[in-house]
Each structure stands twice: as C-alpha cells, then as structure tokens.
C-alpha cells in the first residue's frame, strides 16, 4: 500500500515525501481509511508503530476540508482535540501535526496546552485562533474554565495512550471533559493495553467503534549494531565512563532499573566531567522538559532514563542505547534499542551484563530469537563467575514455558537484581 492509495490530499503527501516515509505502517494502512470513512476507532497500538500519523493525517484532511467549505479559518473553535497523558507526548504530537500539515494553505493553528508552562503564553496563543489542540487534561480544563478554549464545535477527539492516561490518574479529568465535549463527534482511542479501566472508558467515549490492532513495530534491527559486554557489576559505571570517552559516543540514552539508580549514575558521570541528565518519574514536569531539552539541544551527551519515563522518547539523533540494567523482557529490549537508528540513521545498542544478569540476558536472546557475541574490554574483564539458573541452562531442569508465571525463585532473583541496580557501585 502507498500513501497515495490512501487518497490523502497533495499537501499531506508532500509532507510525507519530505519525511521520507517509504509507505504507510500497518496501523496507518488499517486506521486511515476507517477514520476517513467517519468511524470511531478502538486502536491497540504502541509508540513506534506510527500511530501519531495514523490519526494526524486524517485529522488534518478533515480540518482542511472543513476549512475549505467554510471559506475562512473558523476563528476560535477547536476542530481536533488530542488528549495525551504527558507533556512530552503532547509536544511531540503537536510537532508531528505541524510537520505533516506544513504544506497546507492556510496552515492550521496547532497548540500544545500543557501544565508546567506559563498559562499566559498559552492563552495569548489561543486568542489568535485554535484549530488543533494537543493537551494534557488538567491544563485543558483549567483554560476551558477560564473560557479561553472553545470546544463546542469539536469534530474529532483523539485519546492517545489511554491506558497511561488512566494509570496516571486522569480518570476524573477525562470524565469532566467528556461532559463538556459535544456528543456528536468522531472519537479515536489509542492504547497499548486494554485493562478493565480502559475498557470501561471505551464504552463511555466511543460509538460503534471498529477495533484495530497492530503488533509493536519491529525496529529496523538491521541498522542497529548490538553489542554485549561482560563486566562485573561493581565496574559497570567505570566501564560506561570509559566507553563514553574513548569511543566518543554522541547522544547516548542509558537505561537503568530505578529512579535512584538514574539519579546516582547521573551524579557520578557529572563528577567525571561528562554531561549527563537523569530522566525519571520523580522529576517534576519542568525538570523533565528541561532534561529532554538539554539532551535534544546536545548540551547533555547522556540521558539516563528508566523504562517508564522513556516511553515515547523519540529523538532522531540518539546514536547509542546502553542497557546498564537489563530490561525485564525481550519486548522491552527491542523497545529500548529501537530508540536509536531512527529516521534511517544507524545506531548502536550496548548491553552490560554481569555474573548476576548473564542468565537473564540469555533468556532475552532466546525469546527474541537473537544470539550475540560477548565482548570483554581490556581493563574491565569480568572476575565474578556467572550465577547460573535453570532457566538459562537447559540440562539443569525443565525449560521455562513461554508466558509461564514467575516462580518464587524468579521473583527472588529479580528482587536481588533490583537491589543490585539501586545500590550498585557505579
Ligand atoms: P509513533 O508511533 O507515532 O510515535 O511514530 C514512531 C516513529 O515512526 C516516528 O519517528 C515517526 O516519524 C515514524 N514514522 C511514522 N510513520 C512512518 C512511516 N510510514 N514510515 C516510516 N516512519 C514513520
């Protein structure tokens, strides 16, 4: 399938051409025709699948059509509202709308309405007109209460990462918003998972939705060089600093297992003269945005992140991804390393494995269907002997069944790894 066959208008095709997207991703091929046909959508898709364009392209087309009909830009009435759980995602989505819509004339007025920024700046912008609004629920309600935002003619509502929105406690705000929004609208709900809470929400917000589901997009593994370095737990921090300096890694994301480990490692790297920032859920919004901006502007070489905080991290320039602490699952491994090699670039993913985590990594390799060579770096050769377990050594007991519930032993091992991660000698 091509974007042309999706019958998108020429200005949008031009923007896709400029972005050098070769063809629609599966979620785009499935969702765009359904959205253009006016259906509500219940979409299971994660970050990395191209879901943003899946809703942004039809939204822009709808807006352009409506605008052409009304003859002038309908002044203050928001046409499309996208709700997101985090400021970072709101900014990314708003910027995606901007780039897909760059060749439309007139251009839609797109605003990110998010907490943690001056309200006045946002109200001043809104007063000049608003077509597409990407918002976190709290600030949106705030501005609505002040009559700074006009939602009574809303045509399209998108709930992006609905599961995260509910797990972050936005249920009440969503409820309030739904009472404000016109009933006659088209609604698209995107979520990576569908726990009970999300299912209840779908019943409230969607009308005869069409379900669409895609698997996580496989990152372009062929452009990612994967390395595995064996090192003692106590030497991982020193090794990381050594590699950052001697191999001249550019924009590096280091994944750790806990907020504390992220903060500790950032402090250690900074003491060593490296420019590092921590990025985790304990930072307030201003600190999180500052950390991301620092990294994006290349004033920081290293971003030390936890899995949760990094959901949705999408910078084209990430050159290296380091698994300082190993991810829990093969899916997380693929998701983490897929932060690099974006937009046609090449990237490198480095996993540091120690005696404690060797067996866990073997399991990740087995389930992900990969097998990687182990490397030793001179001066950092491991001295601890691997701690074996039955999961990694088939002749020492039964092989674990895929999807089997964790045994007590697994849980103890994981707890040990977590402790090691947060109190490690970095
Ligand atoms: P998303 O899942 O919306 O966060 O998108 C993930 C990444 O995929 C973003 O960097 C997009 O720029 C990129 N992308 C979206 N659609 C396509 C496409 N059809 N071909 C290639 N890359 C795409």
Coordinates of C-alpha atoms and ligand atoms in Angstrom, one line a residue:
X1 CA 0.0 0.0 0.0
X2 CA 1.1 3.6 -0.7
X3 CA 0.1 6.8 0.9
X4 CA -1.3 7.9 -2.5
X5 CA -3.7 4.9 -2.4
X6 CA -5.0 6.2 0.9
X7 CA -6.3 9.2 -1.0
X8 CA -4.6 11.8 1.1
X9 CA -4.5 15.3 -0.3
X10 CA -1.4 16.5 -2.1
X11 CA -0.1 18.8 0.6
X12 CA -0.1 16.0 3.1
X13 CA 1.6 13.6 0.5
X14 CA 4.3 16.3 0.0
X15 CA 5.0 16.4 3.8
X16 CA 5.2 12.6 3.9
X17 CA 7.6 12.7 0.9
X18 CA 9.7 15.2 2.8
X19 CA 9.7 13.0 5.9
X20 CA 10.9 10.2 3.5
X21 CA 8.4 7.7 4.8
X22 CA 8.5 4.9 2.2
X23 CA 5.0 3.5 2.8
X24 CA 2.3 3.5 5.4
X25 CA 2.9 1.4 8.5
X26 CA 0.3 -1.3 9.4
X27 CA -1.6 0.9 11.8
X28 CA -1.7 3.7 9.2
X29 CA -2.9 1.3 6.4
X30 CA -5.6 0.0 8.7
X31 CA -6.7 3.1 10.5
X32 CA -6.6 5.9 8.0
X33 CA -9.3 4.6 5.6
X34 CA -11.6 3.8 8.6
X35 CA -11.1 7.2 10.1
X36 CA -11.7 8.9 6.8
X37 CA -14.9 6.9 6.4
X38 CA -16.1 8.5 9.7
X39 CA -15.8 5.6 12.1
X40 CA -14.9 5.7 15.8
X41 CA -11.8 3.6 16.4
X42 CA -10.6 1.4 19.1
X43 CA -6.9 1.0 18.3
X44 CA -4.4 -1.1 20.0
X45 CA -1.0 0.3 19.0
X46 CA 2.1 1.3 20.9
X47 CA 4.6 4.1 20.4
X48 CA 6.8 3.3 17.5
X49 CA 4.1 1.9 15.3
X50 CA 3.5 5.2 13.5
X51 CA 0.2 5.8 15.4
X52 CA 0.6 9.5 15.5
X53 CA 0.5 9.9 11.7
X54 CA -2.4 7.4 11.7
X55 CA -4.6 9.9 13.4
X56 CA -2.9 13.2 12.5
X57 CA -3.2 12.7 8.7
X58 CA -6.9 12.2 8.6
X59 CA -7.5 14.9 11.2
X60 CA -5.6 17.3 9.0
X61 CA -7.5 16.3 6.0
X62 CA -10.8 16.7 7.8
X63 CA -9.7 20.1 9.0
X64 CA -8.6 21.2 5.5
X65 CA -11.9 20.1 4.0
X66 CA -14.0 21.8 6.7
X67 CA -11.9 24.9 6.3
X68 CA -12.3 24.9 2.5
X69 CA -16.1 24.7 3.0
X70 CA -16.4 27.4 5.5
X71 CA -14.3 29.6 3.3
X72 CA -12.3 31.1 6.1
X73 CA -10.5 29.8 9.1
X74 CA -13.2 29.2 11.7
X75 CA -11.7 31.5 14.3
X76 CA -11.6 30.0 17.8
X77 CA -13.5 26.8 17.5
X78 CA -11.2 23.8 18.1
X79 CA -11.7 21.2 15.3
X80 CA -9.5 18.4 16.6
X81 CA -8.5 17.7 20.2
X82 CA -5.9 15.2 21.1
X83 CA -5.5 14.3 24.8
X84 CA -2.2 12.8 26.0
X85 CA -1.0 11.7 29.4
X86 CA 2.2 13.6 29.4
X87 CA 3.6 16.9 28.4
X88 CA 6.4 15.3 26.4
X89 CA 4.0 13.3 24.3
X90 CA 1.8 16.4 23.8
X91 CA 4.7 18.3 22.5
X92 CA 5.8 15.5 20.2
X93 CA 2.3 15.1 18.8
X94 CA 1.8 18.8 18.3
X95 CA 5.1 18.9 16.4
X96 CA 4.1 15.9 14.3
X97 CA 0.9 17.8 13.3
X98 CA 3.0 20.8 12.4
X99 CA 5.2 18.9 10.2
X100 CA 2.5 16.8 8.4
X101 CA 0.5 20.0 8.0
X102 CA 3.3 22.3 6.8
X103 CA 2.2 22.5 3.2
X104 CA -1.5 23.1 3.8
X105 CA -2.8 26.6 3.0
X106 CA -3.9 28.1 5.1
X107 CA -1.9 26.3 7.8
X108 CA -3.9 25.0 10.8
X109 CA -3.2 26.7 14.1
X110 CA -1.9 24.0 16.3
X111 CA -1.4 24.4 20.1
X112 CA 0.1 22.3 22.8
X113 CA -1.8 23.0 26.0
X114 CA 0.2 21.5 28.8
X115 CA 0.8 22.0 32.5
X116 CA 4.0 23.4 33.9
X117 CA 4.3 26.3 31.5
X118 CA 3.1 29.9 31.8
X119 CA -0.7 29.9 31.3
X120 CA -0.5 33.4 29.9
X121 CA 1.7 32.3 27.0
X122 CA -0.9 29.6 26.1
X123 CA -3.9 31.9 26.4
X124 CA -2.2 34.6 24.3
X125 CA -1.6 32.0 21.6
X126 CA -5.1 30.6 21.8
X127 CA -6.7 34.0 21.5
X128 CA -5.2 34.2 18.0
X129 CA -7.2 31.2 17.0
X130 CA -7.1 27.4 17.5
X131 CA -7.8 24.6 15.1
X132 CA -5.9 21.7 16.5
X133 CA -5.2 21.4 20.2
X134 CA -3.0 18.7 21.8
X135 CA -3.4 18.8 25.5
X136 CA -2.9 17.2 28.9
X137 CA -6.3 17.0 30.6
X138 CA -5.6 19.2 33.7
X139 CA -4.4 22.3 31.9
X140 CA -7.1 22.0 29.2
X141 CA -9.8 22.0 31.9
X142 CA -8.2 25.0 33.5
X143 CA -8.3 27.0 30.4
X144 CA -11.7 25.8 29.5
X145 CA -12.9 27.1 32.9
X146 CA -11.4 30.4 32.1
X147 CA -13.3 30.4 28.7
X148 CA -10.1 30.6 26.8
X149 CA -10.8 27.5 24.8
X150 CA -13.9 26.8 22.7
X151 CA -14.8 23.1 22.3
X152 CA -18.5 23.2 21.3
X153 CA -17.8 22.6 17.6
X154 CA -15.2 19.9 18.2
X155 CA -15.4 17.4 15.3
X156 CA -12.7 14.9 16.3
X157 CA -11.4 13.7 19.7
X158 CA -8.3 11.5 20.0
X159 CA -7.4 9.8 23.2
X160 CA -3.7 8.9 22.9
X161 CA -2.1 6.4 25.2
X162 CA -5.4 6.0 27.0
X163 CA -4.0 3.3 29.4
X164 CA -1.3 5.6 30.6
X165 CA -3.8 8.4 31.0
X166 CA -5.8 6.3 33.4
X167 CA -2.8 4.8 35.2
X168 CA -1.5 8.4 35.8
X169 CA -4.8 9.2 37.5
X170 CA -6.6 11.3 34.8
X171 CA -9.9 9.5 35.1
X172 CA -11.7 12.3 36.8
X173 CA -10.4 15.0 34.4
X174 CA -11.5 12.8 31.5
X175 CA -14.9 12.4 33.0
X176 CA -15.3 16.2 33.3
X177 CA -14.1 16.7 29.8
X178 CA -16.5 14.3 28.3
X179 CA -19.3 16.2 29.8
X180 CA -18.1 19.4 28.1
X181 CA -17.5 17.9 24.6
X182 CA -20.3 17.7 22.1
X183 CA -21.8 14.2 21.8
X184 CA -21.9 14.4 18.0
X185 CA -18.2 13.9 17.2
X186 CA -15.8 11.3 16.0
X187 CA -13.6 9.6 18.6
X188 CA -10.4 7.6 18.2
X189 CA -8.9 5.8 21.2
X190 CA -5.4 4.6 21.1
X191 CA -4.0 2.4 23.8
X192 CA -1.1 -0.1 24.1
X193 CA -3.0 -2.2 26.6
X194 CA -6.7 -2.7 27.5
X195 CA -7.1 -3.3 31.2
X196 CA -10.5 -3.1 32.8
X197 CA -10.3 0.7 33.4
X198 CA -9.6 1.3 29.7
X199 CA -12.4 -1.0 28.6
X200 CA -14.9 1.0 30.8
X201 CA -13.6 4.2 29.2
X202 CA -14.1 2.9 25.7
X203 CA -17.7 2.2 26.4
X204 CA -18.2 5.8 27.5
X205 CA -16.4 7.6 24.8
X206 CA -16.8 5.5 21.6
X207 CA -19.8 4.9 19.5
X208 CA -19.8 1.6 17.5
X209 CA -16.1 1.6 17.3
X210 CA -14.1 -0.5 14.9
X211 CA -11.3 -2.4 16.6
X212 CA -7.9 -2.2 15.0
X213 CA -4.8 -4.0 16.4
X214 CA -1.2 -4.0 15.4
X215 CA 1.8 -5.6 16.9
X216 CA 4.7 -3.4 18.1
X217 CA 6.6 -2.2 15.1
X218 CA 9.8 -4.1 14.8
X219 CA 12.6 -1.5 14.9
X220 CA 14.9 -1.7 12.0
X221 CA 17.3 -4.1 13.7
X222 CA 19.5 -4.3 10.7
X223 CA 20.6 -0.7 11.3
X224 CA 21.3 -1.3 14.9
X225 CA 24.7 -2.8 15.9
X226 CA 24.1 -4.8 19.0
X227 CA 26.9 -5.4 21.5
X228 CA 27.1 -7.3 24.7
X229 CA 29.9 -6.6 27.1
X230 CA 30.6 -8.7 30.1
X231 CA 31.7 -6.8 33.2
X232 CA 31.5 -7.1 37.0
X233 CA 28.5 -5.2 38.4
X234 CA 30.8 -3.1 40.5
X235 CA 32.7 -1.9 37.4
X236 CA 29.8 -1.0 35.2
X237 CA 29.9 2.7 36.0
X238 CA 33.6 2.9 35.4
X239 CA 33.3 1.0 32.1
X240 CA 30.4 3.2 30.9
X241 CA 32.5 6.4 31.6
X242 CA 35.5 4.8 29.8
X243 CA 33.4 3.9 26.7
X244 CA 31.7 7.2 26.5
X245 CA 35.1 8.9 26.5
X246 CA 37.2 6.5 24.4
X247 CA 34.6 5.6 21.8
X248 CA 33.2 9.2 21.5
X249 CA 29.6 8.2 21.8
X250 CA 27.4 11.1 20.8
X251 CA 23.8 11.2 22.1
X252 CA 23.5 8.3 24.4
X253 CA 20.5 7.0 26.3
X254 CA 21.4 4.8 29.3
X255 CA 18.6 2.7 30.7
X256 CA 18.6 1.9 34.4
X257 CA 16.3 -0.1 36.6
X258 CA 15.2 2.5 39.2
X259 CA 14.8 6.2 39.7
X260 CA 17.5 6.1 42.3
X261 CA 20.0 4.4 40.0
X262 CA 19.3 7.1 37.4
X263 CA 20.0 9.9 39.8
X264 CA 23.1 8.2 41.2
X265 CA 24.6 7.4 37.8
X266 CA 24.0 11.0 36.6
X267 CA 25.8 12.4 39.6
X268 CA 28.7 10.0 39.1
X269 CA 29.0 10.8 35.4
X270 CA 28.9 14.6 36.0
X271 CA 31.6 14.2 38.7
X272 CA 33.7 12.7 36.0
X273 CA 33.2 15.7 33.7
X274 CA 30.6 14.1 31.4
X275 CA 27.4 16.0 30.6
X276 CA 24.6 13.8 31.8
X277 CA 21.0 14.3 32.9
X278 CA 18.6 11.9 34.7
X279 CA 15.1 11.4 33.3
X280 CA 12.7 9.6 35.6
X281 CA 9.2 9.8 37.1
X282 CA 10.3 11.6 40.3
X283 CA 11.2 14.8 38.4
X284 CA 8.6 17.4 38.2
X285 CA 7.3 18.5 34.8
X286 CA 9.7 21.5 34.5
X287 CA 12.7 19.3 35.3
X288 CA 11.6 16.6 32.8
X289 CA 11.2 19.1 30.0
X290 CA 14.5 20.7 30.9
X291 CA 16.2 17.3 30.8
X292 CA 14.8 16.5 27.4
X293 CA 15.6 19.9 26.0
X294 CA 19.2 19.6 27.3
X295 CA 19.6 16.3 25.6
X296 CA 17.9 17.3 22.4
X297 CA 20.0 20.5 22.2
X298 CA 23.1 18.4 22.7
X299 CA 24.0 20.2 25.8
X300 CA 23.9 16.9 27.5
X301 CA 25.6 13.9 25.9
X302 CA 23.9 11.3 28.1
X303 CA 20.3 10.8 29.2
X304 CA 19.8 8.3 32.0
X305 CA 16.3 7.0 31.9
X306 CA 14.0 4.5 33.4
X307 CA 11.7 2.5 31.2
X308 CA 8.6 4.2 32.3
X309 CA 9.8 7.7 31.9
X310 CA 11.2 6.9 28.5
X311 CA 8.0 5.7 27.0
X312 CA 7.6 7.7 23.9
X313 CA 11.1 9.1 23.8
X314 CA 11.5 9.9 20.1
X315 CA 14.6 11.8 19.1
X316 CA 16.2 11.2 15.8
X317 CA 19.7 11.8 17.0
X318 CA 20.1 9.1 19.6
X319 CA 23.3 7.3 18.5
X320 CA 23.7 4.8 21.3
X321 CA 21.5 3.0 23.7
X322 CA 23.0 1.3 26.8
X323 CA 21.3 -1.3 28.9
X324 CA 23.1 -0.5 32.1
X325 CA 20.5 -2.6 33.9
X326 CA 18.9 -5.2 31.7
X327 CA 15.3 -4.8 30.6
X328 CA 12.8 -7.2 32.0
X329 CA 11.5 -8.7 28.8
X330 CA 12.5 -9.2 25.2
X331 CA 9.8 -6.7 24.2
X332 CA 11.4 -4.1 26.4
X333 CA 14.8 -4.9 25.0
X334 CA 13.5 -4.4 21.5
X335 CA 11.7 -1.2 22.5
X336 CA 14.8 0.2 24.2
X337 CA 17.2 -0.5 21.4
X338 CA 14.7 0.9 18.9
X339 CA 15.2 4.4 20.5
X340 CA 18.3 4.5 18.2
X341 CA 18.6 4.1 14.5
X342 CA 15.6 6.4 13.9
X343 CA 14.7 8.1 10.7
X344 CA 17.0 6.0 8.6
X345 CA 20.1 6.5 10.7
X346 CA 22.4 3.8 12.2
X347 CA 22.7 3.2 15.9
X348 CA 24.5 1.0 18.4
X349 CA 22.9 -0.8 21.4
X350 CA 25.2 -2.0 24.2
X351 CA 24.1 -4.3 27.0
X352 CA 26.3 -4.6 30.0
X353 CA 26.0 -8.0 31.6
X354 CA 27.4 -9.2 34.8
X355 CA 27.5 -12.6 36.6
X356 CA 24.1 -11.8 38.1
X357 CA 22.4 -10.9 34.9
X358 CA 24.0 -13.3 32.4
X359 CA 21.3 -15.9 32.7
X360 CA 18.6 -13.3 32.3
X361 CA 20.2 -11.9 29.2
X362 CA 20.4 -15.4 27.7
X363 CA 16.7 -15.8 28.2
X364 CA 16.1 -12.4 26.4
X365 CA 18.2 -13.6 23.5
X366 CA 16.4 -16.9 23.3
X367 CA 12.9 -15.3 23.3
X368 CA 13.9 -12.5 20.9
X369 CA 15.5 -15.1 18.6
X370 CA 18.9 -13.5 18.6
X371 CA 22.3 -14.6 19.7
X372 CA 25.0 -12.0 20.3
X373 CA 28.8 -12.4 20.9
X374 CA 30.2 -11.5 24.3
X375 CA 32.9 -8.8 24.5
X376 CA 35.5 -8.0 27.1
X377 CA 37.0 -4.6 27.3
X378 CA 40.7 -4.6 28.4
X379 CA 41.0 -3.4 32.0
X380 CA 37.3 -4.3 32.7
X381 CA 37.4 -8.1 32.2
X382 CA 34.9 -9.8 34.5
X383 CA 36.2 -11.7 37.5
X384 CA 32.9 -12.9 39.0
X385 CA 31.6 -16.2 37.8
X386 CA 28.2 -16.4 36.3
X387 CA 25.3 -17.2 38.6
X388 CA 23.5 -20.0 36.7
X389 CA 19.9 -20.8 36.9
X390 CA 17.7 -23.5 35.4
X391 CA 16.2 -21.0 33.0
X392 CA 19.4 -20.5 31.2
X393 CA 20.9 -23.9 31.5
X394 CA 18.6 -26.4 29.9
X395 CA 20.3 -29.6 31.3
X396 CA 19.8 -28.4 34.9
X397 CA 16.0 -28.7 34.9
X398 CA 13.0 -28.1 32.8
X399 CA 12.9 -25.3 30.2
X400 CA 10.7 -22.4 31.2
X401 CA 7.4 -22.4 29.4
X402 CA 6.8 -19.2 27.4
X403 CA 4.4 -16.9 29.3
X404 CA 4.7 -19.0 32.4
X405 CA 4.0 -17.2 35.7
X406 CA 7.1 -16.2 37.6
X407 CA 8.3 -18.7 40.1
X408 CA 9.3 -17.7 43.6
X409 CA 12.9 -18.2 42.5
X410 CA 12.4 -15.8 39.6
X411 CA 10.9 -13.2 41.9
X412 CA 13.8 -13.6 44.4
X413 CA 16.3 -13.2 41.6
X414 CA 14.5 -10.2 40.2
X415 CA 14.4 -8.6 43.7
X416 CA 18.2 -9.3 44.0
X417 CA 18.8 -7.6 40.7
X418 CA 16.7 -4.6 41.7
X419 CA 18.7 -4.2 44.9
X420 CA 21.9 -4.6 42.9
X421 CA 20.6 -1.9 40.5
X422 CA 19.8 0.6 43.1
X423 CA 22.8 0.1 45.4
X424 CA 25.4 -0.8 42.8
X425 CA 28.9 0.5 43.0
X426 CA 28.6 2.8 40.0
Ligands
LIG1 P1 4.8 7.0 16.6 O1 4.4 5.6 16.8 O2 3.7 7.8 16.1 O3 5.4 7.5 17.8 O4 5.9 7.1 15.4 C1 7.2 6.5 15.6 C2 8.2 7.0 14.5 O5 7.9 6.5 13.3 C3 8.3 8.5 14.4 O6 9.6 8.8 14.4 C4 7.7 8.8 13.0 O7 8.3 9.9 12.4 C5 8.0 7.5 12.3 N1 7.0 7.2 11.2 C6 5.7 7.3 11.2 N2 5.1 6.8 10.1 C7 6.1 6.3 9.4 C8 6.1 5.7 8.1 N3 5.1 5.4 7.4 N4 7.4 5.3 7.6 C9 8.5 5.5 8.4 N5 8.5 6.1 9.6 C10 7.3 6.5 10.1

